Coordinates of C-alpha atoms in Angstrom, one line a residue:
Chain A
X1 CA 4.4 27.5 8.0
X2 CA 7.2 25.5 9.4
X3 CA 6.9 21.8 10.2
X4 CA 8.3 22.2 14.1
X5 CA 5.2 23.3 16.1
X6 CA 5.6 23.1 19.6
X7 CA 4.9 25.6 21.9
X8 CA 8.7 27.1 23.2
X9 CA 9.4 27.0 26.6
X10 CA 8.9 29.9 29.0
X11 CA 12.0 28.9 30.9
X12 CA 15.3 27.3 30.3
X13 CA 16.2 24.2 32.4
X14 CA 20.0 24.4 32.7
X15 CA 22.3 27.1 32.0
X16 CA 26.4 27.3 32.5
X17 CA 29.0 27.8 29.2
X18 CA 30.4 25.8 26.0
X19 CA 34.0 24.6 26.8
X20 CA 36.5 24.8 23.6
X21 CA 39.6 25.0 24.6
X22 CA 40.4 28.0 26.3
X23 CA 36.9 29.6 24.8
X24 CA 33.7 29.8 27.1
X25 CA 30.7 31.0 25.7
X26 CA 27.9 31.4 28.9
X27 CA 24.4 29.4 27.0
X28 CA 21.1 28.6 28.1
X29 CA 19.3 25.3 27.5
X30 CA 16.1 24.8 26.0
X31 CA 13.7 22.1 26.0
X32 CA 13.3 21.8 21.9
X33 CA 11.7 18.2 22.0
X34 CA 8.2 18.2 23.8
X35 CA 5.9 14.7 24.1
X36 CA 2.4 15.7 23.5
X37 CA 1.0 12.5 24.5
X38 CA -1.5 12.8 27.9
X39 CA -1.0 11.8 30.6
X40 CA -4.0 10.4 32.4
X41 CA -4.8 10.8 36.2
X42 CA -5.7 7.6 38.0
X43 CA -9.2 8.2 40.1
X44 CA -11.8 6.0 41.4
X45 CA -14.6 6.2 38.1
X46 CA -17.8 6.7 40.3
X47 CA -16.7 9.7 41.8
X48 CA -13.5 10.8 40.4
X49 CA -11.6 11.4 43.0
X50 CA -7.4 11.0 42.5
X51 CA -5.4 7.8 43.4
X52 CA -1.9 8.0 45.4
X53 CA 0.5 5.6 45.0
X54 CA 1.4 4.2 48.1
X55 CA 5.3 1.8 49.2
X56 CA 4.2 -1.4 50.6
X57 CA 6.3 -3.5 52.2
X58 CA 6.1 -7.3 50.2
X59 CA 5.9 -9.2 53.4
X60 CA 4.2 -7.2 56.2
X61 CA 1.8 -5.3 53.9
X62 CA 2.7 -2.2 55.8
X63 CA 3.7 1.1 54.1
X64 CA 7.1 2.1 54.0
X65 CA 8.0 6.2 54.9
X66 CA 10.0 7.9 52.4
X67 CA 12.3 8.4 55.3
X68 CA 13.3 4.4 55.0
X69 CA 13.3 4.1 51.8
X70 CA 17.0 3.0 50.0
X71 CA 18.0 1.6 46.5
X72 CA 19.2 -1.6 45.8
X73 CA 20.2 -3.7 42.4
X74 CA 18.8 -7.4 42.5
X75 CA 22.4 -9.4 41.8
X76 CA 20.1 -13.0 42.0
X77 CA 17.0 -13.6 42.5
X78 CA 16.1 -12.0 46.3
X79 CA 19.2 -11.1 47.0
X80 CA 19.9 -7.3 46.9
X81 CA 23.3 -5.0 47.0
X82 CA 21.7 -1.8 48.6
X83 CA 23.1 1.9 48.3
X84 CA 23.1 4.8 50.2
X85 CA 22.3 7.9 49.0
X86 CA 26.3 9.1 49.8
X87 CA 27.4 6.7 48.0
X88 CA 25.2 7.2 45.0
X89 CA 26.1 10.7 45.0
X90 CA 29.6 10.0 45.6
X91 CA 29.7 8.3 42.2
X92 CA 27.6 10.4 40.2
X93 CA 29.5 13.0 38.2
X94 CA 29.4 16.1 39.1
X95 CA 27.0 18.5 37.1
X96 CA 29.9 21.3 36.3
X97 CA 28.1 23.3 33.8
X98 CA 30.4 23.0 31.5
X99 CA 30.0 21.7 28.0
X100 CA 32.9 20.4 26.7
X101 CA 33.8 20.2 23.1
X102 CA 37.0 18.3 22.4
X103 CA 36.7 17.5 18.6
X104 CA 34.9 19.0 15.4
X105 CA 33.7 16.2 12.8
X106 CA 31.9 16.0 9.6
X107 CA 27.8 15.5 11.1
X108 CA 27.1 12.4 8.9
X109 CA 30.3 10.4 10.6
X110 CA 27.7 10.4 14.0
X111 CA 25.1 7.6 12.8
X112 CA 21.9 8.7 13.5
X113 CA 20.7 6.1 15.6
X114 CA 22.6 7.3 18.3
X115 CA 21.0 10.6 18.4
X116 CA 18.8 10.9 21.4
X117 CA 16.9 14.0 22.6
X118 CA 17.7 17.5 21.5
X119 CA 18.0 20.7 22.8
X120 CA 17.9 24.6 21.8
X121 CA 21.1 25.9 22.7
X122 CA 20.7 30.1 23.0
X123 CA 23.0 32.6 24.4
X124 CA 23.0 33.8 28.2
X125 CA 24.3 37.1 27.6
X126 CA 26.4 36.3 25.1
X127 CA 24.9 37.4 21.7
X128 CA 28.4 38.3 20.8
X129 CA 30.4 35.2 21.4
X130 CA 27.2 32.7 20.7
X131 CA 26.8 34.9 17.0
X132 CA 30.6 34.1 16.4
X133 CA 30.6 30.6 17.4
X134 CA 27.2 29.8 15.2
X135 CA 28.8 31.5 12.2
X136 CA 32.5 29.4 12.9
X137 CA 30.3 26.4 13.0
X138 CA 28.5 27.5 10.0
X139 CA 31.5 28.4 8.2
X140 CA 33.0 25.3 8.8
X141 CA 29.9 22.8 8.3
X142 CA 31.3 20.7 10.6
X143 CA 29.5 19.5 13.9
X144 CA 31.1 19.6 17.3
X145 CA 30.9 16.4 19.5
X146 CA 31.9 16.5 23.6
X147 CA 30.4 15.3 26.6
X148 CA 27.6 17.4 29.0
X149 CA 26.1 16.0 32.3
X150 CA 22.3 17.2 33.1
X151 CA 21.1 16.1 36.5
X152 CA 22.5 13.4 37.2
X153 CA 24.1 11.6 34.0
X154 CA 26.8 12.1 31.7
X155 CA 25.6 12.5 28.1
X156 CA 27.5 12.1 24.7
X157 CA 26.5 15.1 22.6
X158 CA 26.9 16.3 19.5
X159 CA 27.0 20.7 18.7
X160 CA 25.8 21.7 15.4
X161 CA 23.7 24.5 13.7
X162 CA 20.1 24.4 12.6
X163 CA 18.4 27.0 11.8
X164 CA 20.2 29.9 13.0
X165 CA 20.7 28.5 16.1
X166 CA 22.8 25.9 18.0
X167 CA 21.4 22.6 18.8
X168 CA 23.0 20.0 21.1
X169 CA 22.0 16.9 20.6
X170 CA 22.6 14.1 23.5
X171 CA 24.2 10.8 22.2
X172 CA 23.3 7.1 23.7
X173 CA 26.1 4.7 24.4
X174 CA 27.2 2.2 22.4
X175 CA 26.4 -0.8 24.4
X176 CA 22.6 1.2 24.4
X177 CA 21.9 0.6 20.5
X178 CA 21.3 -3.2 18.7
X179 CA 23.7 -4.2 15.9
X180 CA 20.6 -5.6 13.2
X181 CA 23.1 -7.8 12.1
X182 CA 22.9 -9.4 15.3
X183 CA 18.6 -10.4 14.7
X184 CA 18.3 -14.0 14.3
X185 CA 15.7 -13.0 11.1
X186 CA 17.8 -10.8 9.6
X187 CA 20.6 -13.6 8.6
X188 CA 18.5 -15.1 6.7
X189 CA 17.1 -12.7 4.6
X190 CA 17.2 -14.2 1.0
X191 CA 18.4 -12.0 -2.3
X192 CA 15.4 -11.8 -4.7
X193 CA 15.3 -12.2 -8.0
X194 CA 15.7 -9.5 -10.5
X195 CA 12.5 -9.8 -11.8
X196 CA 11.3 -9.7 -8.3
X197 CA 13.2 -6.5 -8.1
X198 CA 12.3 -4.9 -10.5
X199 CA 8.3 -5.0 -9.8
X200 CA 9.4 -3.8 -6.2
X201 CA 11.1 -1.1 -7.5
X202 CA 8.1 -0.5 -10.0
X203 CA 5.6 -0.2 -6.5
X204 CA 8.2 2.0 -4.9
X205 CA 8.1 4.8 -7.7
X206 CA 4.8 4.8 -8.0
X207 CA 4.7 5.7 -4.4
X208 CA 7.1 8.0 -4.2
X209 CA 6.3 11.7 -3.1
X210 CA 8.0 14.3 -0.7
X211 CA 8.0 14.0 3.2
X212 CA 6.4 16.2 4.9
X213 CA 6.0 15.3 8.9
X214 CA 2.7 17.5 8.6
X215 CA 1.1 14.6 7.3
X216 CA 1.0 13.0 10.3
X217 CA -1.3 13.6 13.4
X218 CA -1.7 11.6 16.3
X219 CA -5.2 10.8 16.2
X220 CA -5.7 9.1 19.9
X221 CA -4.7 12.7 20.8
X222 CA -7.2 14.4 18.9
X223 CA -10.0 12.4 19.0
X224 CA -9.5 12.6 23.1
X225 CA -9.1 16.2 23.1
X226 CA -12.5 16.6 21.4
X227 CA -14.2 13.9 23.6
X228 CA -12.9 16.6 26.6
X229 CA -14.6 19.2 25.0
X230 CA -18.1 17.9 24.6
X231 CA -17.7 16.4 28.1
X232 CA -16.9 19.5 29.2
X233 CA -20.2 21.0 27.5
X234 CA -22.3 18.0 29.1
X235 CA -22.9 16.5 25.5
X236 CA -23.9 12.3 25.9
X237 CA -21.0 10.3 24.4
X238 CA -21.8 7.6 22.2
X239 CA -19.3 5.3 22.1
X240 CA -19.0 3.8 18.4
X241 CA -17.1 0.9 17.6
X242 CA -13.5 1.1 17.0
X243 CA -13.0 0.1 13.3
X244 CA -9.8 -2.0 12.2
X245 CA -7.8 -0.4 10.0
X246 CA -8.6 -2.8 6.8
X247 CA -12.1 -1.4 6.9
X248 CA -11.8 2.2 7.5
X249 CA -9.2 2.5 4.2
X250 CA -12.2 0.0 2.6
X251 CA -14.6 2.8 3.7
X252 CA -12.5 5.9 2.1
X253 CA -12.4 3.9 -1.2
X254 CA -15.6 3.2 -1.3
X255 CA -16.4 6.9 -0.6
X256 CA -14.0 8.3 -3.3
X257 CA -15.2 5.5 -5.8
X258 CA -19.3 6.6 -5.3
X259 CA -18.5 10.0 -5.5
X260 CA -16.4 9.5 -8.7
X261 CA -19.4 7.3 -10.1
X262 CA -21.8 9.6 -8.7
X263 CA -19.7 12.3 -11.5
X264 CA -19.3 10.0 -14.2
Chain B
X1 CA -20.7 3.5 9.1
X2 CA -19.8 0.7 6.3
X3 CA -23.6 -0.6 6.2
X4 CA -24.1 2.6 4.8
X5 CA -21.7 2.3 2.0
X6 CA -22.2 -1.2 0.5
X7 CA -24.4 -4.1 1.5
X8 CA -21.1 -6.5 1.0
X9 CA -20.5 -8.1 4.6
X10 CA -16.5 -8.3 4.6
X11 CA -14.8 -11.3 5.8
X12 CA -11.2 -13.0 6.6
X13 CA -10.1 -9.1 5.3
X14 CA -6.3 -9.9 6.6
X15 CA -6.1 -12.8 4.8
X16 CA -2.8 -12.9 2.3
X17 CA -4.0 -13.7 -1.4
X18 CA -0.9 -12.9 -3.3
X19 CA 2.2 -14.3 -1.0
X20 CA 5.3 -13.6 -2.7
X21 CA 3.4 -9.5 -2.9
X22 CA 2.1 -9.8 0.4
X23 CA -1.3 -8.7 -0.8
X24 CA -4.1 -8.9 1.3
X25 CA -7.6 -9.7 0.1
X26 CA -8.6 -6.4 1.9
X27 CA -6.1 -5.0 -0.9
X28 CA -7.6 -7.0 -3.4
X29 CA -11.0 -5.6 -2.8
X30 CA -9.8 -2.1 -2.4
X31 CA -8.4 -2.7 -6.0
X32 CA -11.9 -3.4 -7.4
X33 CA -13.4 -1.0 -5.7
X34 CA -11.1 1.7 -7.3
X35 CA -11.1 0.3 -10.5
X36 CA -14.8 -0.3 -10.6
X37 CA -15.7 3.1 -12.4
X38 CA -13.4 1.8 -15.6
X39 CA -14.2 -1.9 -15.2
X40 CA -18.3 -1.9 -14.8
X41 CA -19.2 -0.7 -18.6
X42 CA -17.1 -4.3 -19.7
X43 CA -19.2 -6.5 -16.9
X44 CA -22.9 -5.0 -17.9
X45 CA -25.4 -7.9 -18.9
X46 CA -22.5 -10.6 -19.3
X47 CA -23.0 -13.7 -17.6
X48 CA -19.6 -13.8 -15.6
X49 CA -17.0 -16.9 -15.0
X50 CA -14.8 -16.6 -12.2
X51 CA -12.1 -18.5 -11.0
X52 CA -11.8 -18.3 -7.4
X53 CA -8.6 -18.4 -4.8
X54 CA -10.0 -18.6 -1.5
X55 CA -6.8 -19.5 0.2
X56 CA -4.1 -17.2 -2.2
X57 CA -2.9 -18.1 -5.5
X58 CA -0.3 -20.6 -4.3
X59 CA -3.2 -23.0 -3.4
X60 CA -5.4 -24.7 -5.6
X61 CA -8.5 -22.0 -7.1
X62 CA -11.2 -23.1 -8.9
X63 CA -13.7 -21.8 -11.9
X64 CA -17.2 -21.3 -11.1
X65 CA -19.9 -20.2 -13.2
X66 CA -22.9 -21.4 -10.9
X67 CA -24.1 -18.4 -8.5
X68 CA -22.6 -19.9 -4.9
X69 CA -24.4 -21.2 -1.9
X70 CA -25.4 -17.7 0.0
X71 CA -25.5 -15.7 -3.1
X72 CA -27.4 -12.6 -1.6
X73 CA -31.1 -11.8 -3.1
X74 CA -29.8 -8.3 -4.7
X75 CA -27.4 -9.9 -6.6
X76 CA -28.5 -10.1 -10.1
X77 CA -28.6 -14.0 -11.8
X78 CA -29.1 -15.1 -15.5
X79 CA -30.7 -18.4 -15.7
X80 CA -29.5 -20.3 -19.1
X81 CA -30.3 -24.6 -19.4
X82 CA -26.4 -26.1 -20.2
X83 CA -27.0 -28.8 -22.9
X84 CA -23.7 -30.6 -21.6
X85 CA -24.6 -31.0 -18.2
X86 CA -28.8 -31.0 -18.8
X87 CA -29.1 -28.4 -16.0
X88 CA -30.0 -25.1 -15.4
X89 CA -26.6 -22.6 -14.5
X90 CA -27.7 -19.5 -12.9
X91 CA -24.8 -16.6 -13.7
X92 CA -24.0 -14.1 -11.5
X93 CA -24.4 -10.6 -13.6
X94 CA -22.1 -7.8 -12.3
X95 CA -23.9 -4.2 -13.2
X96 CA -23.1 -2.4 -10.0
X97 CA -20.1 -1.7 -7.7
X98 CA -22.2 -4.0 -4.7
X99 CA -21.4 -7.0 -7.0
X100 CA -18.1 -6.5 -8.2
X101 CA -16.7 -6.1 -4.9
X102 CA -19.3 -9.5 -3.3
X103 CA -17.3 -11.1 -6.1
X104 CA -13.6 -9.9 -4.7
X105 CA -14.9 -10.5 -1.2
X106 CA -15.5 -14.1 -2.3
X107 CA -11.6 -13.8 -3.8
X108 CA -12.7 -14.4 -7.4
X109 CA -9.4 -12.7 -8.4
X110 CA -10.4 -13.7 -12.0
X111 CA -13.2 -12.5 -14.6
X112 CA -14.0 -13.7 -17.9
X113 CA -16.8 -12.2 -19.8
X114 CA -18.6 -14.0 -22.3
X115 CA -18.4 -12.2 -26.2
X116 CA -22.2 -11.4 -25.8
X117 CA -24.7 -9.9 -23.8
X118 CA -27.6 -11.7 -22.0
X119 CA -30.3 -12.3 -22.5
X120 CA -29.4 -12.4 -26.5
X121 CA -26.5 -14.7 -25.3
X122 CA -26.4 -16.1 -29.3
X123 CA -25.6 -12.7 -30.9
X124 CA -21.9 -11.5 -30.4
X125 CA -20.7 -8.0 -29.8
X126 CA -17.4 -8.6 -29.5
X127 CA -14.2 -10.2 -32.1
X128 CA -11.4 -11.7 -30.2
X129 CA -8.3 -12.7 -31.9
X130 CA -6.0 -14.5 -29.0
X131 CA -2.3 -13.9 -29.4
X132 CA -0.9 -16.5 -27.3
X133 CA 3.0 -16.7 -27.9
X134 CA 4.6 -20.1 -27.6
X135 CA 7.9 -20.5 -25.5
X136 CA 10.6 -19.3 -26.5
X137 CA 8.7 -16.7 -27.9
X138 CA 7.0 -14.4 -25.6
X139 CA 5.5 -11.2 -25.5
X140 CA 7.8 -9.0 -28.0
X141 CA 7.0 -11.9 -30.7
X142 CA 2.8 -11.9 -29.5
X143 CA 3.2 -7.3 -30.5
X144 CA 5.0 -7.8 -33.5
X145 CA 1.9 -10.3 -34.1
X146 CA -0.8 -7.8 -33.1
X147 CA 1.1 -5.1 -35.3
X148 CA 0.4 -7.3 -38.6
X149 CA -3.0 -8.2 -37.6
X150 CA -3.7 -4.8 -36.8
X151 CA -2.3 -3.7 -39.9
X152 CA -4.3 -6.7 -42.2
X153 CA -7.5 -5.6 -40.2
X154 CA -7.4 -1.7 -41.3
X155 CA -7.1 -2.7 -45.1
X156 CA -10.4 -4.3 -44.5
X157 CA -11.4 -1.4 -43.1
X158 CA -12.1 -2.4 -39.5
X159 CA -10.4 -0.6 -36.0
X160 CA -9.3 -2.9 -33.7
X161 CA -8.4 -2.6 -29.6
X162 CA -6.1 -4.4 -28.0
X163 CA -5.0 -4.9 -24.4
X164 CA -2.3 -7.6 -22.7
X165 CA -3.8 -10.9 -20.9
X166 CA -1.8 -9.8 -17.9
X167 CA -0.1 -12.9 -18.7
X168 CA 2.2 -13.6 -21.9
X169 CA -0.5 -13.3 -24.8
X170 CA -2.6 -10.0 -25.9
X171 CA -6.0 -9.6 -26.9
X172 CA -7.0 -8.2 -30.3
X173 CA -10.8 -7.0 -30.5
X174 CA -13.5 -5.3 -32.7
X175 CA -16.6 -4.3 -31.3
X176 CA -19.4 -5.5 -33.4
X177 CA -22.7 -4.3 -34.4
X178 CA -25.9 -7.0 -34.0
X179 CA -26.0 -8.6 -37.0
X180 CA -23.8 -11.9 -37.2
X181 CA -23.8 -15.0 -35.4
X182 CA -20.7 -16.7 -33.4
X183 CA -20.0 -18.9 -36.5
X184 CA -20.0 -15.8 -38.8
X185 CA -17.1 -14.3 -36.6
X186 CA -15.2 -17.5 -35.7
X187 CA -14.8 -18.0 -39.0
X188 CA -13.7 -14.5 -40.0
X189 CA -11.3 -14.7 -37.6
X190 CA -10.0 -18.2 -38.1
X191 CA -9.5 -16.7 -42.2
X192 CA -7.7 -13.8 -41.1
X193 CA -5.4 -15.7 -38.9
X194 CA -4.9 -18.0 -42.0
X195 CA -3.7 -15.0 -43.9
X196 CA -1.4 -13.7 -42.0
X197 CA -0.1 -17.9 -41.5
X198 CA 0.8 -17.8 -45.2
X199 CA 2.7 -14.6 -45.1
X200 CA 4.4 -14.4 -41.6
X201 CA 6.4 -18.3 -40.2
X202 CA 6.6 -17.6 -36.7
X203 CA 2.3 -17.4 -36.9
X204 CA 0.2 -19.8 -36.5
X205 CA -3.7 -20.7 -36.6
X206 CA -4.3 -24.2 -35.1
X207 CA -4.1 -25.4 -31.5
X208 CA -2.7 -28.4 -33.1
X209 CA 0.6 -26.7 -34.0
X210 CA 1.5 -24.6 -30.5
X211 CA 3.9 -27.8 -29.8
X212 CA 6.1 -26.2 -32.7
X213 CA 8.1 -24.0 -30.7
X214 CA 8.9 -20.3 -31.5
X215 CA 4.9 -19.3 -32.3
X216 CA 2.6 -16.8 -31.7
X217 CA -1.0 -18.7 -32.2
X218 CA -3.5 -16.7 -33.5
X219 CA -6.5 -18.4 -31.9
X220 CA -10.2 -18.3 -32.9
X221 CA -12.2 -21.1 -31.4
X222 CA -12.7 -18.9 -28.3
X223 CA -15.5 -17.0 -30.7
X224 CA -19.1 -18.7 -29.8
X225 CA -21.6 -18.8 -27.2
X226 CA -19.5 -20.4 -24.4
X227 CA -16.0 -19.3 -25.3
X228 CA -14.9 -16.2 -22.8
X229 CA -12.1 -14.1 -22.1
X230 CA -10.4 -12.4 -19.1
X231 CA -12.1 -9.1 -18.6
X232 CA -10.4 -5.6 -19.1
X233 CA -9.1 -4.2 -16.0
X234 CA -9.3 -8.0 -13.9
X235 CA -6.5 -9.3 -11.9
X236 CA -4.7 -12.1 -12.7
X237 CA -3.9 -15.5 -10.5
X238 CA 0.0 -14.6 -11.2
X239 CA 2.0 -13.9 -8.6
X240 CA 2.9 -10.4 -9.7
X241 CA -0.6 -9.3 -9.6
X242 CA -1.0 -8.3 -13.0
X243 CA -4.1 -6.6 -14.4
X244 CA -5.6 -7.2 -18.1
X245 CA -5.1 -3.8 -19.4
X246 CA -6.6 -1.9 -22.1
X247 CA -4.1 0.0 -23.7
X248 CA -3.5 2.4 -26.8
X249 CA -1.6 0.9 -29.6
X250 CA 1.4 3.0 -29.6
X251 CA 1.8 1.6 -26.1
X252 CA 3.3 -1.8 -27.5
X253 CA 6.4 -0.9 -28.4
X254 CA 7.3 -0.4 -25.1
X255 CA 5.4 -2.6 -23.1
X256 CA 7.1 -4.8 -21.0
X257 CA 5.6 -8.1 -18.9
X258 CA 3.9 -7.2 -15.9
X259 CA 3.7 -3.5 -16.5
X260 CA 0.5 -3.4 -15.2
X261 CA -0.3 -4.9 -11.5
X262 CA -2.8 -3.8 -8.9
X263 CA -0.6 -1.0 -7.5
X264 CA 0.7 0.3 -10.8
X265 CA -2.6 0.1 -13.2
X266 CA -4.1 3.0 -10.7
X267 CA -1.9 5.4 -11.6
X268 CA -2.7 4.9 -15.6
X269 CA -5.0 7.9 -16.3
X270 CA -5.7 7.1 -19.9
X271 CA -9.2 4.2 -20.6
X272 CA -8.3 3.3 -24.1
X273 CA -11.3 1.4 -24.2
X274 CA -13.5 4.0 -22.9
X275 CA -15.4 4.5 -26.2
X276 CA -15.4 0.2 -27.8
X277 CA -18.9 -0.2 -27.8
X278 CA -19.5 3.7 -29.5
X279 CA -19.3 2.7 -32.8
X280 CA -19.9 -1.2 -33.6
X281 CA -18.3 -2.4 -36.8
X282 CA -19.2 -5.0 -39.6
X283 CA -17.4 -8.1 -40.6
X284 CA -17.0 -8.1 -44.1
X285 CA -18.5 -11.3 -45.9
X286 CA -15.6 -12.1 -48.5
X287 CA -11.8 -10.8 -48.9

């Protein structure tokens, strides 16, 4: 079974055509990356009945109607710049639906702490001109980078094939990602010893193994899921302890090691 | 729930015992717990010596042989009257996986096991020879040692084991059958480590001479009622966590210092010792 799991979207979210050059290829965007975490409602616990969120005014108490409501960036403290919706709009760029690639590069020369949020890139009745420009790509190995605006906001990306298909890839800006170099900690860092190395490196192969992301499950997620269930079924919930995290790996060895004696 | 996996009450779990590893004593007593299938069969009916690091390995630890103040009721004692200090010690006896792992809760990181079972604490099972090498000589010098003893032993017709302190020496043993006394063996191996003296410099057999550079000292004074050594599989106060290993002989000639630490000993799936005690041995009374 393959390790990417997520139920595919029913729908696309954005569609318009990859820009090289003079070539236009019509695509459809996919949502590729989905959170599963929940999302709880807010509700009054006697009676669960849903919360609103209301705009109060900080000095009358009053609430504010959507219709008066404007944006504003605080410059000092209590004093505010505010916008108009024109003007915001007036600045924003325009969502062309276009995505422009202007330059092919080798993938590993985009570090990948830049990569964002990704998305299935699939043809909009194009299976003829998408097919050529996978296999180009694939041909090439080489990754196309460009720029794309969903919404409202204008995206770095970054164009290259994954499993027969084409993934873009949105980029953050540079002045979005900290330089390590620049944590107070980190400068000081001291170089161990080769001895010390050496029983570091000992620890390290005896850990080593292959990754497989399938070995991880969020566990707040399941263990919620279930409580749902027997809710559901009207089972009482006993709440148990929540154990730290020294004791429940004390708990497995002492489980394997009674079993194993139990053998012996 | 843990109550119903060990009646050890846990505490400071978070504390760090080894700094420079960054080992935790929950690590420490996970350790124990893992090893305790291999370790128990060394512990049974031996009236145990600890020393103790409450507060890591870079502060001070201490050596107890006294059961502590709130020693549990299931924990099993031995009660022996010390001549030197004209009071009764009551030893803490480790026969289950409950005890081993009250004793790495309490941080006793260190075990030494006496060279004879209670309540017959007079009659040893065990030969130790103690090959403790002298700077600059270390441990290649303390295998080429254990090679020649091991050697001298066979011609007398005796198998020995051996296994590394965990530290820079190695530990030479034959399991005995019930029929000498401490002085018996002391002195067989104080004349053996005389032997090998006369044919072999860099060996010596006297406490007295370890401030001659350069040697590996054979030492036998260890051999009698009170003498102990570290036992097989326990950690060591050093602060690359090594373990006291039993190993296979052919294992010297590549064993290195610190080969064997709490994470690495878990992965060894050979118990060279597994069978000592099947088939006890006898000195022999001249050579």
């Amino acid at each position: 079974m393959s390790d990417l799991q997520a139920e595919p979207s029913a729908r696309s979210i954005w569609s318009g055509r990859i820009t090289i050059g003079l070539v236009n290829v019509p695509v459809k965007l996919y949502t590729m990356i989905k959170d599963q975490s929940f999302s709880f409602k807010l509700v009054r616990k006697d009676d669960a009945c849903p919360l609103r969120y209301e705009r109060v005014c900080t000095l009358d108490d009053k609430v504010v109607p959507w219709s008066e409501v404007g944006r504003a960036i605080e410059v000092r403290k209590g004093e505010y710049v505010v916008f108009s919706d024109k003007e915001l709009d007036s600045l924003r760029p325009e969502s062309n639906k276009k995505i422009v690639i202007n330059k092919f590069v080798l993938m590993n020369q985009v570090d990948r702490v830049f990569y964002d949020t990704s998305f299935i890139l699939a043809p909009d009745k194009s299976d003829d001109s998408y097919g050529l420009l996978l296999n180009a790509f694939k041909e090439k190995g080489l990754a196309g980078v460009g720029k794309f605006t969903l919404r409202t906001k204008e995206y770095p990306i970054i164009i290259y094939p994954y499993h027969e298909a084409l993934i873009l890839t949105t980029l953050r800006y540079s002045d979005e990602v900290v330089d390590p170099k620049t944590v107070k900690e980190i400068t000081t860092v001291k170089k161990p010893s080769k001895e010390e190395l050496d029983l570091a490196l000992k620890i390290i192969d005896n850990l080593r193994g292959d990754f497989s992301i399938k070995d991880y499950r969020d566990t707040f997620r399941e263990e919620v899921q279930k409580l749902v269930e027997s809710k559901m079924k009207g089972q009482i919930i006993t709440v148990e302890e929540p154990q730290a995290e020294e004791v429940r790996s004390l708990m497995q060895a002492l489980k394997e090691t009674l079993s194993q004696m139990q053998q012996r | 729930m843990m109550k119903e996996l060990t009646r050890v009450n846990f505490t400071n779990l978070n504390k760090i015992i080894y700094p420079e590893l960054g080992i935790s004593k929950s690590q420490v007593i996970d350790y124990y717990i893992r090893i305790a299938p291999r370790m128990l069969p060394f512990l049974k009916d031996r009236a145990l010596v600890r020393t103790r690091y409450p507060n890591g390995i870079n502060e001070e630890g201490f050596y107890e042989k006294d059961a502590p103040k709130g020693t549990p009721e299931w924990i099993k004692t031995f009660t022996k009257f010390s001549e030197s200090v004209q009071k009764n010690t009551d030893y803490v006896i480790c026969n289950d996986l409950d005890t081993l792992i009250w004793l790495a809760n309490l941080a006793a990181l260190e075990l030494h096991i006496p060279l004879s079972k209670t309540p017959e604490t007079g009659v040893p099972d065990i030969a130790l020879f103690d090959l403790d090498p002298e700077p600059p000589a270390g441990l290649r010098e303390a295998i080429n040692a254990a090679f020649l003893l091991k050697e001298l032993l066979e011609k007398l017709g005796l198998k020995s084991f051996v296994k590394n302190s965990g530290k820079k020496g190695l530990h030479v043993v034959i399991p005995l059958q019930p029929n000498h006394n401490f002085d018996q063996v002391r002195d067989f191996v104080h004349s053996v480590g005389l032997i090998l003296t006369k044919k072999h410099i860099f060996i010596v057999s006297e406490r007295s001479q370890t401030n001659e550079p350069g040697k590996v000292l054979i030492d036998y004074p260890q051999n009698s009622e009170h003498g102990t050594m570290i036992a097989p599989y326990s950690l060591r106060a050093v602060k690359e966590a090594t373990v006291s290993t039993p190993l296979e002989w052919h294992e010297l000639n590549t064993l290195k210092p610190y080969d064997y630490n709490l994470f690495s000993i878990l992965n060894k799936s050979e118990e060279p010792w597994k069978h000592l005690f099947d088939e006890p041995q006898k000195l022999p009374k001249s050579f």
